[in-house]
PDB file of C-alpha atoms in Angstrom:
ATOM      1  CA  ASP A   1      11.466  40.184 -15.209  1.00 72.00           C
ATOM      2  CA  ALA A   2      14.201  42.755 -15.875  1.00 75.00           C
ATOM      3  CA  ILE A   3      17.478  41.396 -17.277  1.00 75.00           C
ATOM      4  CA  MET A   4      20.216  42.036 -14.717  1.00 73.00           C
ATOM      5  CA  ASP A   5      23.315  40.463 -16.325  1.00 72.00           C
ATOM      6  CA  GLY A   6      24.350  43.531 -18.330  1.00 68.00           C
ATOM      7  CA  SER A   7      23.363  42.092 -21.701  1.00 72.00           C
ATOM      8  CA  ALA A   8      20.506  44.603 -21.983  1.00 76.00           C
ATOM      9  CA  ALA A   9      19.338  47.766 -20.293  1.00 78.00           C
ATOM     10  CA  ILE A  10      17.630  47.105 -16.956  1.00 80.00           C
ATOM     11  CA  ARG A  11      13.902  47.666 -17.304  1.00 85.00           C
ATOM     12  CA  GLY A  12      12.367  49.610 -14.431  1.00 89.00           C
ATOM     13  CA  GLY A  13      13.559  52.307 -12.072  1.00 94.00           C
ATOM     14  CA  ILE A  14      14.856  55.366 -13.935  1.00 97.00           C
ATOM     15  CA  PRO A  15      16.733  54.406 -17.110  1.00 97.00           C
ATOM     16  CA  LEU A  16      18.882  57.325 -18.300  1.00 98.00           C
ATOM     17  CA  CYS A  17      18.642  58.324 -21.960  1.00 98.00           C
ATOM     18  CA  PHE A  18      21.572  60.307 -23.443  1.00 98.00           C
ATOM     19  CA  PRO A  19      22.809  61.520 -25.935  1.00 98.00           C
ATOM     20  CA  GLN A  20      19.583  60.598 -27.709  1.00 98.00           C
ATOM     21  CA  PHE A  21      16.017  59.571 -26.968  1.00 98.00           C
ATOM     22  CA  GLY A  22      14.765  56.888 -29.305  1.00 96.00           C
ATOM     23  CA  GLN A  23      17.124  56.461 -32.229  1.00 97.00           C
ATOM     24  CA  PRO A  24      17.176  59.528 -34.491  1.00 97.00           C
ATOM     25  CA  ASP A  25      20.884  58.769 -35.051  1.00 97.00           C
ATOM     26  CA  LYS A  26      21.052  55.178 -36.306  1.00 97.00           C
ATOM     27  CA  SER A  27      24.829  54.965 -35.815  1.00 97.00           C
ATOM     28  CA  TYR A  28      24.419  54.075 -32.136  1.00 96.00           C
ATOM     29  CA  PRO A  29      21.725  52.324 -30.067  1.00 95.00           C
ATOM     30  CA  GLN A  30      18.319  53.538 -29.014  1.00 95.00           C
ATOM     31  CA  HIS A  31      18.370  55.842 -25.986  1.00 97.00           C
ATOM     32  CA  GLY A  32      22.164  56.131 -26.037  1.00 97.00           C
ATOM     33  CA  PHE A  33      24.801  54.530 -23.839  1.00 97.00           C
ATOM     34  CA  LEU A  34      24.206  55.554 -20.222  1.00 97.00           C
ATOM     35  CA  ARG A  35      21.863  52.637 -19.434  1.00 95.00           C
ATOM     36  CA  ARG A  36      24.266  49.882 -20.438  1.00 92.00           C
ATOM     37  CA  ASN A  37      27.507  50.767 -18.676  1.00 95.00           C
ATOM     38  CA  LYS A  38      28.990  50.650 -15.192  1.00 95.00           C
ATOM     39  CA  TRP A  39      29.226  53.911 -13.265  1.00 97.00           C
ATOM     40  CA  ARG A  40      31.620  54.908 -10.475  1.00 98.00           C
ATOM     41  CA  VAL A  41      30.600  56.414  -7.154  1.00 98.00           C
ATOM     42  CA  VAL A  42      31.834  60.001  -6.868  1.00 98.00           C
ATOM     43  CA  GLU A  43      34.214  60.075  -3.945  1.00 98.00           C
ATOM     44  CA  GLY A  44      32.758  61.859  -0.940  1.00 98.00           C
ATOM     45  CA  SER A  45      29.268  62.161  -2.446  1.00 98.00           C
ATOM     46  CA  GLN A  46      27.477  59.697  -0.188  1.00 98.00           C
ATOM     47  CA  PHE A  47      25.584  60.981   2.822  1.00 98.00           C
ATOM     48  CA  ASP A  48      22.963  59.514   5.122  1.00 98.00           C
ATOM     49  CA  THR A  49      21.405  61.567   7.925  1.00 98.00           C
ATOM     50  CA  ASP A  50      18.229  61.364   9.955  1.00 97.00           C
ATOM     51  CA  ASP A  51      16.529  63.652   7.438  1.00 97.00           C
ATOM     52  CA  ALA A  52      17.930  62.706   4.029  1.00 98.00           C
ATOM     53  CA  ALA A  53      20.352  60.555   2.043  1.00 98.00           C
ATOM     54  CA  GLY A  54      22.057  60.780  -1.304  1.00 98.00           C
ATOM     55  CA  ILE A  55      24.796  59.678  -3.663  1.00 98.00           C
ATOM     56  CA  SER A  56      26.393  60.712  -6.975  1.00 98.00           C
ATOM     57  CA  LEU A  57      27.758  58.434  -9.688  1.00 98.00           C
ATOM     58  CA  GLU A  58      29.814  59.320 -12.744  1.00 98.00           C
ATOM     59  CA  LEU A  59      30.507  57.884 -16.183  1.00 98.00           C
ATOM     60  CA  GLU A  60      33.175  59.161 -18.581  1.00 98.00           C
ATOM     61  CA  LEU A  61      33.097  58.325 -22.283  1.00 98.00           C
ATOM     62  CA  LYS A  62      36.423  56.492 -22.021  1.00 97.00           C
ATOM     63  CA  ASP A  63      34.727  54.009 -19.670  1.00 97.00           C
ATOM     64  CA  VAL A  64      31.753  53.371 -21.966  1.00 97.00           C
ATOM     65  CA  ALA A  65      32.302  49.759 -23.025  1.00 94.00           C
ATOM     66  CA  VAL A  66      29.055  49.055 -24.888  1.00 94.00           C
ATOM     67  CA  ALA A  67      26.345  50.872 -26.885  1.00 95.00           C
ATOM     68  CA  ARG A  68      28.640  53.481 -28.491  1.00 96.00           C
ATOM     69  CA  GLY A  69      27.971  52.283 -32.026  1.00 96.00           C
ATOM     70  CA  ASP A  70      30.313  52.865 -34.941  1.00 95.00           C
ATOM     71  CA  GLY A  71      29.434  56.413 -35.951  1.00 97.00           C
ATOM     72  CA  THR A  72      28.859  59.662 -34.044  1.00 97.00           C
ATOM     73  CA  TRP A  73      29.982  58.266 -30.674  1.00 98.00           C
ATOM     74  CA  GLY A  74      32.167  55.384 -31.908  1.00 97.00           C
ATOM     75  CA  SER A  75      35.648  54.638 -30.624  1.00 95.00           C
ATOM     76  CA  ASP A  76      37.275  57.008 -33.148  1.00 96.00           C
ATOM     77  CA  THR A  77      35.018  59.992 -32.370  1.00 97.00           C
ATOM     78  CA  ASN A  78      36.382  63.457 -31.659  1.00 97.00           C
ATOM     79  CA  LEU A  79      33.579  63.984 -29.151  1.00 98.00           C
ATOM     80  CA  ASN A  80      33.991  63.545 -25.415  1.00 98.00           C
ATOM     81  CA  CYS A  81      31.736  63.796 -22.384  1.00 98.00           C
ATOM     82  CA  LYS A  82      31.264  63.005 -18.721  1.00 98.00           C
ATOM     83  CA  CYS A  83      27.945  62.474 -16.951  1.00 98.00           C
ATOM     84  CA  VAL A  84      27.179  62.657 -13.239  1.00 98.00           C
ATOM     85  CA  PHE A  85      23.903  61.319 -11.848  1.00 98.00           C
ATOM     86  CA  THR A  86      22.862  62.422  -8.360  1.00 98.00           C
ATOM     87  CA  VAL A  87      20.056  60.950  -6.248  1.00 98.00           C
ATOM     88  CA  LYS A  88      18.746  62.572  -3.076  1.00 98.00           C
ATOM     89  CA  ILE A  89      15.859  61.328  -0.947  1.00 98.00           C
ATOM     90  CA  ASP A  90      14.033  62.483   2.149  1.00 97.00           C
ATOM     91  CA  GLY A  91      10.853  61.483   3.928  1.00 95.00           C
ATOM     92  CA  ASN A  92       8.471  62.245   1.062  1.00 97.00           C
ATOM     93  CA  SER A  93      10.508  63.109  -2.020  1.00 98.00           C
ATOM     94  CA  MET A  94      13.273  62.067  -4.382  1.00 98.00           C
ATOM     95  CA  THR A  95      15.350  64.356  -6.581  1.00 98.00           C
ATOM     96  CA  ASN A  96      17.448  63.194  -9.544  1.00 98.00           C
ATOM     97  CA  THR A  97      19.949  65.379 -11.365  1.00 98.00           C
ATOM     98  CA  LEU A  98      21.808  64.413 -14.523  1.00 98.00           C
ATOM     99  CA  ALA A  99      24.754  66.702 -15.264  1.00 98.00           C
ATOM    100  CA  MET A 100      26.208  66.304 -18.759  1.00 98.00           C
ATOM    101  CA  GLU A 101      29.591  67.891 -19.427  1.00 98.00           C
ATOM    102  CA  ASN A 102      31.275  68.302 -22.798  1.00 98.00           C
ATOM    103  CA  THR A 103      34.853  67.465 -21.841  1.00 98.00           C
ATOM    104  CA  GLY A 104      36.100  67.853 -25.403  1.00 98.00           C
ATOM    105  CA  SER A 105      36.492  70.847 -27.689  1.00 98.00           C
ATOM    106  CA  GLN A 106      33.901  69.964 -30.336  1.00 98.00           C
ATOM    107  CA  ALA A 107      30.256  70.897 -29.720  1.00 98.00           C
ATOM    108  CA  PHE A 108      27.581  68.207 -30.044  1.00 98.00           C
ATOM    109  CA  ASP A 109      23.817  67.907 -30.310  1.00 98.00           C
ATOM    110  CA  PHE A 110      22.104  65.913 -27.597  1.00 98.00           C
ATOM    111  CA  GLN A 111      18.871  64.901 -25.961  1.00 98.00           C
ATOM    112  CA  ALA A 112      18.362  63.703 -22.401  1.00 98.00           C
ATOM    113  CA  LEU A 113      15.436  61.933 -20.769  1.00 98.00           C
ATOM    114  CA  LEU A 114      14.671  60.262 -17.432  1.00 98.00           C
ATOM    115  CA  HIS A 115      12.589  57.200 -18.359  1.00 98.00           C
ATOM    116  CA  THR A 116      10.907  56.967 -14.941  1.00 98.00           C
ATOM    117  CA  TYR A 117       8.713  53.978 -14.076  1.00 98.00           C
ATOM    118  CA  TYR A 118       5.992  54.500 -11.472  1.00 98.00           C
ATOM    119  CA  LEU A 119       4.416  51.583  -9.640  1.00 97.00           C
ATOM    120  CA  VAL A 120       0.628  51.848  -9.796  1.00 97.00           C
ATOM    121  CA  ALA A 121      -0.937  50.446  -6.649  1.00 93.00           C
ATOM    122  CA  ASN A 122      -3.389  47.530  -6.803  1.00 94.00           C
ATOM    123  CA  GLY A 123      -2.941  46.954 -10.539  1.00 96.00           C
ATOM    124  CA  GLN A 124      -5.032  50.017 -11.390  1.00 96.00           C
ATOM    125  CA  ALA A 125      -3.000  51.424 -14.274  1.00 98.00           C
ATOM    126  CA  LEU A 126      -5.863  51.067 -16.760  1.00 97.00           C
ATOM    127  CA  ASP A 127      -8.432  52.633 -14.423  1.00 97.00           C
ATOM    128  CA  GLN A 128      -8.489  56.314 -15.381  1.00 97.00           C
ATOM    129  CA  ASN A 129     -10.004  57.230 -12.022  1.00 96.00           C
ATOM    130  CA  PHE A 130      -6.893  56.027 -10.216  1.00 97.00           C
ATOM    131  CA  CYS A 131      -4.130  56.409 -12.818  1.00 98.00           C
ATOM    132  CA  ASN A 132      -3.756  59.629 -14.771  1.00 98.00           C
ATOM    133  CA  VAL A 133      -1.419  62.533 -15.444  1.00 98.00           C
ATOM    134  CA  LYS A 134      -2.435  66.186 -15.157  1.00 98.00           C
ATOM    135  CA  GLY A 135      -0.440  69.193 -16.327  1.00 98.00           C
ATOM    136  CA  PHE A 136       0.018  68.573 -20.061  1.00 98.00           C
ATOM    137  CA  GLU A 137      -2.846  70.862 -21.048  1.00 98.00           C
ATOM    138  CA  GLY A 138      -1.942  72.904 -24.142  1.00 98.00           C
ATOM    139  CA  TYR A 139       1.048  70.703 -25.042  1.00 98.00           C
ATOM    140  CA  LEU A 140       1.520  69.434 -28.609  1.00 98.00           C
ATOM    141  CA  VAL A 141       1.030  65.662 -28.647  1.00 98.00           C
ATOM    142  CA  ASP A 142       2.929  63.346 -30.980  1.00 98.00           C
ATOM    143  CA  ASP A 143       1.243  59.954 -30.753  1.00 98.00           C
ATOM    144  CA  LYS A 144       3.842  57.363 -31.797  1.00 97.00           C
ATOM    145  CA  VAL A 145       1.186  54.638 -32.072  1.00 96.00           C
ATOM    146  CA  SER A 146      -1.502  56.331 -34.198  1.00 96.00           C
ATOM    147  CA  GLY A 147       0.783  58.811 -35.945  1.00 97.00           C
ATOM    148  CA  GLU A 148      -1.541  61.664 -34.995  1.00 98.00           C
ATOM    149  CA  THR A 149      -0.447  65.069 -33.752  1.00 98.00           C
ATOM    150  CA  TYR A 150      -2.752  67.417 -31.871  1.00 98.00           C
ATOM    151  CA  THR A 151      -2.890  69.909 -29.012  1.00 98.00           C
ATOM    152  CA  LEU A 152      -4.089  68.444 -25.736  1.00 98.00           C
ATOM    153  CA  GLY A 153      -7.174  69.968 -24.174  1.00 98.00           C
ATOM    154  CA  SER A 154      -8.108  69.990 -20.499  1.00 97.00           C
ATOM    155  CA  ASP A 155      -8.528  66.231 -20.011  1.00 96.00           C
ATOM    156  CA  PRO A 156      -5.912  64.364 -17.993  1.00 98.00           C
ATOM    157  CA  VAL A 157      -3.746  61.793 -19.767  1.00 98.00           C
ATOM    158  CA  THR A 158      -4.884  58.210 -19.161  1.00 98.00           C
ATOM    159  CA  ILE A 159      -3.883  54.817 -20.524  1.00 97.00           C
ATOM    160  CA  PRO A 160      -6.207  53.782 -23.386  1.00 95.00           C
ATOM    161  CA  GLU A 161      -7.152  50.273 -24.447  1.00 92.00           C
ATOM    162  CA  ILE A 162      -3.958  49.988 -26.503  1.00 94.00           C
ATOM    163  CA  ILE A 163      -0.300  50.859 -25.987  1.00 96.00           C
ATOM    164  CA  ILE A 164       0.325  54.498 -25.130  1.00 97.00           C
ATOM    165  CA  ASP A 165       3.527  56.075 -26.424  1.00 98.00           C
ATOM    166  CA  ARG A 166       3.149  59.843 -26.679  1.00 98.00           C
ATOM    167  CA  VAL A 167       5.544  62.775 -26.643  1.00 98.00           C
ATOM    168  CA  TYR A 168       4.260  66.036 -25.158  1.00 98.00           C
ATOM    169  CA  THR A 169       6.037  69.182 -26.375  1.00 98.00           C
ATOM    170  CA  PRO A 170       5.429  72.403 -24.431  1.00 98.00           C
ATOM    171  CA  PRO A 171       3.857  75.419 -26.089  1.00 97.00           C
ATOM    172  CA  ASP A 172       5.881  78.588 -26.663  1.00 96.00           C
ATOM    173  CA  GLY A 173       6.800  80.240 -23.385  1.00 95.00           C
ATOM    174  CA  LYS A 174       6.423  77.093 -21.297  1.00 97.00           C
ATOM    175  CA  ILE A 175       9.796  76.036 -19.906  1.00 98.00           C
ATOM    176  CA  ASP A 176       9.546  73.909 -16.759  1.00 98.00           C
ATOM    177  CA  LEU A 177       7.439  70.749 -16.517  1.00 98.00           C
ATOM    178  CA  ASN A 178       4.926  70.567 -13.661  1.00 98.00           C
ATOM    179  CA  LEU A 179       2.725  67.480 -13.446  1.00 98.00           C
ATOM    180  CA  THR A 180       0.523  65.644 -10.968  1.00 98.00           C
ATOM    181  CA  ILE A 181       0.611  61.869 -11.355  1.00 98.00           C
ATOM    182  CA  ALA A 182      -2.054  59.602  -9.889  1.00 98.00           C
ATOM    183  CA  ALA A 183      -0.525  56.139  -9.466  1.00 97.00           C
ATOM    184  CA  GLY A 184      -3.279  54.247  -7.728  1.00 93.00           C
ATOM    185  CA  ALA A 185      -5.765  55.132  -5.013  1.00 91.00           C
ATOM    186  CA  ASP A 186      -4.398  57.660  -2.493  1.00 90.00           C
ATOM    187  CA  ASN A 187      -1.053  57.829  -4.304  1.00 95.00           C
ATOM    188  CA  LEU A 188      -0.494  61.288  -5.795  1.00 97.00           C
ATOM    189  CA  ILE A 189       2.949  62.454  -6.918  1.00 98.00           C
ATOM    190  CA  GLU A 190       4.004  65.952  -7.862  1.00 98.00           C
ATOM    191  CA  LEU A 191       6.645  65.975 -10.594  1.00 98.00           C
ATOM    192  CA  LYS A 192       8.720  69.058 -11.355  1.00 98.00           C
ATOM    193  CA  ALA A 193      11.457  69.015 -13.995  1.00 99.00           C
ATOM    194  CA  THR A 194      13.866  71.719 -15.134  1.00 98.00           C
ATOM    195  CA  GLY A 195      16.800  71.831 -17.518  1.00 98.00           C
ATOM    196  CA  ASP A 196      19.488  74.194 -18.693  1.00 98.00           C
ATOM    197  CA  VAL A 197      22.401  74.320 -21.114  1.00 98.00           C
ATOM    198  CA  ASP A 198      25.325  76.360 -19.806  1.00 98.00           C
ATOM    199  CA  GLY A 199      22.989  78.166 -17.420  1.00 98.00           C
ATOM    200  CA  THR A 200      20.304  79.012 -19.993  1.00 98.00           C
ATOM    201  CA  LYS A 201      16.990  77.306 -19.270  1.00 98.00           C
ATOM    202  CA  VAL A 202      15.514  75.093 -21.981  1.00 98.00           C
ATOM    203  CA  PRO A 203      11.968  73.730 -22.366  1.00 98.00           C
ATOM    204  CA  VAL A 204      11.186  70.354 -20.812  1.00 98.00           C
ATOM    205  CA  SER A 205       9.032  67.895 -22.764  1.00 98.00           C
ATOM    206  CA  GLY A 206       7.360  64.762 -21.409  1.00 98.00           C
ATOM    207  CA  VAL A 207       6.643  61.215 -22.551  1.00 98.00           C
ATOM    208  CA  VAL A 208       3.935  58.858 -21.291  1.00 98.00           C
ATOM    209  CA  TRP A 209       4.340  55.147 -22.005  1.00 98.00           C
ATOM    210  CA  ASN A 210       2.649  51.876 -21.122  1.00 98.00           C
ATOM    211  CA  PRO A 211       3.112  48.783 -23.343  1.00 97.00           C
ATOM    212  CA  HIS A 212      -0.362  47.340 -22.720  1.00 97.00           C
ATOM    213  CA  LYS A 213      -1.150  43.674 -23.195  1.00 95.00           C
ATOM    214  CA  ILE A 214       0.128  42.789 -26.675  1.00 93.00           C
ATOM    215  CA  LYS A 215       3.496  44.538 -26.395  1.00 95.00           C
ATOM    216  CA  ALA A 216       3.981  43.357 -22.795  1.00 95.00           C
ATOM    217  CA  GLU A 217       3.518  39.752 -23.872  1.00 94.00           C
ATOM    218  CA  ALA A 218       6.113  40.234 -26.628  1.00 94.00           C
ATOM    219  CA  MET A 219       8.840  41.606 -24.326  1.00 92.00           C
ATOM    220  CA  GLY A 220      11.139  39.039 -22.749  1.00 89.00           C
ATOM    221  CA  ASP A 221      12.020  41.287 -19.801  1.00 89.00           C
ATOM    222  CA  PHE A 222       8.491  42.373 -18.935  1.00 92.00           C
ATOM    223  CA  GLY A 223       5.786  40.256 -17.306  1.00 93.00           C
ATOM    224  CA  SER A 224       2.813  39.681 -19.591  1.00 95.00           C
ATOM    225  CA  ASP A 225       0.417  41.265 -17.081  1.00 95.00           C
ATOM    226  CA  GLN A 226       2.736  43.839 -15.484  1.00 96.00           C
ATOM    227  CA  TYR A 227       1.368  46.630 -17.684  1.00 97.00           C
ATOM    228  CA  ASN A 228      -1.425  46.808 -15.101  1.00 97.00           C
ATOM    229  CA  ASP A 229       1.097  47.821 -12.446  1.00 97.00           C
ATOM    230  CA  MET A 230       2.998  50.710 -14.034  1.00 98.00           C
ATOM    231  CA  ILE A 231       3.060  53.942 -15.954  1.00 98.00           C
ATOM    232  CA  CYS A 232       6.126  55.691 -17.330  1.00 98.00           C
ATOM    233  CA  VAL A 233       6.099  59.480 -17.066  1.00 98.00           C
ATOM    234  CA  GLU A 234       9.363  60.720 -18.513  1.00 98.00           C
ATOM    235  CA  PRO A 235      10.618  64.312 -18.514  1.00 98.00           C
ATOM    236  CA  GLY A 236      13.092  65.074 -21.266  1.00 98.00           C
ATOM    237  CA  LEU A 237      15.159  67.690 -23.036  1.00 98.00           C
ATOM    238  CA  LEU A 238      14.038  66.754 -26.528  1.00 98.00           C
ATOM    239  CA  ASN A 239      13.385  69.844 -28.654  1.00 96.00           C
ATOM    240  CA  ASN A 240      14.999  73.254 -29.067  1.00 94.00           C
ATOM    241  CA  VAL A 241      18.056  72.103 -27.122  1.00 98.00           C
ATOM    242  CA  PRO A 242      21.206  74.099 -27.989  1.00 98.00           C
ATOM    243  CA  LYS A 243      24.423  72.294 -28.820  1.00 98.00           C
ATOM    244  CA  LEU A 244      26.621  71.565 -25.818  1.00 98.00           C
ATOM    245  CA  GLU A 245      29.823  73.481 -26.456  1.00 98.00           C
ATOM    246  CA  GLY A 246      33.252  72.333 -25.339  1.00 98.00           C
ATOM    247  CA  GLY A 247      33.841  72.754 -21.608  1.00 98.00           C
ATOM    248  CA  LYS A 248      30.164  73.503 -20.911  1.00 98.00           C
ATOM    249  CA  ILE A 249      27.619  71.637 -18.765  1.00 98.00           C
ATOM    250  CA  SER A 250      23.923  70.886 -19.159  1.00 98.00           C
ATOM    251  CA  THR A 251      21.936  70.087 -16.014  1.00 98.00           C
ATOM    252  CA  PHE A 252      18.613  68.259 -15.949  1.00 98.00           C
ATOM    253  CA  THR A 253      16.645  67.724 -12.736  1.00 98.00           C
ATOM    254  CA  GLN A 254      13.409  66.031 -11.749  1.00 98.00           C
ATOM    255  CA  ALA A 255      11.889  66.236  -8.272  1.00 98.00           C
ATOM    256  CA  MET A 256       9.131  63.817  -7.266  1.00 98.00           C
ATOM    257  CA  THR A 257       7.133  64.532  -4.116  1.00 98.00           C
ATOM    258  CA  SER A 258       4.343  62.525  -2.509  1.00 97.00           C
ATOM    259  CA  ILE A 259       1.348  64.772  -1.940  1.00 95.00           C
TER     260      ILE A 259
END
């Protein structure tokens, strides 16, 4: 039920969130402008061999036609950037890299997140035996539904009987994100995510989301029962991210492997 005519972000796949996740800056739309604009294929980036395939696409700020807002990233901004998104696949894995370059001279704050949707086999998303996420133990949880904050214990993350929308912030000293996602019977995925700003590694947070019944029924681009078939597990550079200085690059990578 995703809207494909460009009037809204396409729901599903891996929506790209930058320069913000959510809408902390109200002067431009939620999740930023990467999801709503047309990208160009990077010349010479495509390859397809017996073992692997891949492609890179790029988007410069001057080509961003929608979702810039009228403030921080509006048409009269002094900021500038270029993003390159690279996808590589092989027999049992997919790797995504988002490279964000400050092509201007003025530094800017940013967040980045890969809003990855996973298909849960046989409609088992609400069955905690077949759909869960392990690896967030010890992370600080910010539950956007209940408003609670707490430190997660040893239990895996599962979808409750209501919408789940939680941000998991790593404890001090934890940098990379390493998760195991169960997405249906006999469907285990290892997720590894890393990020850096100008070569200095930064901590990777995670988000888990499923709209559940009531929210699914209220969304025009989401089937009313499709919440049974998916879970979003989203690595992100959300906290303690240094400004991106002029001429510098931030790189954010997730690798998903079937295990």
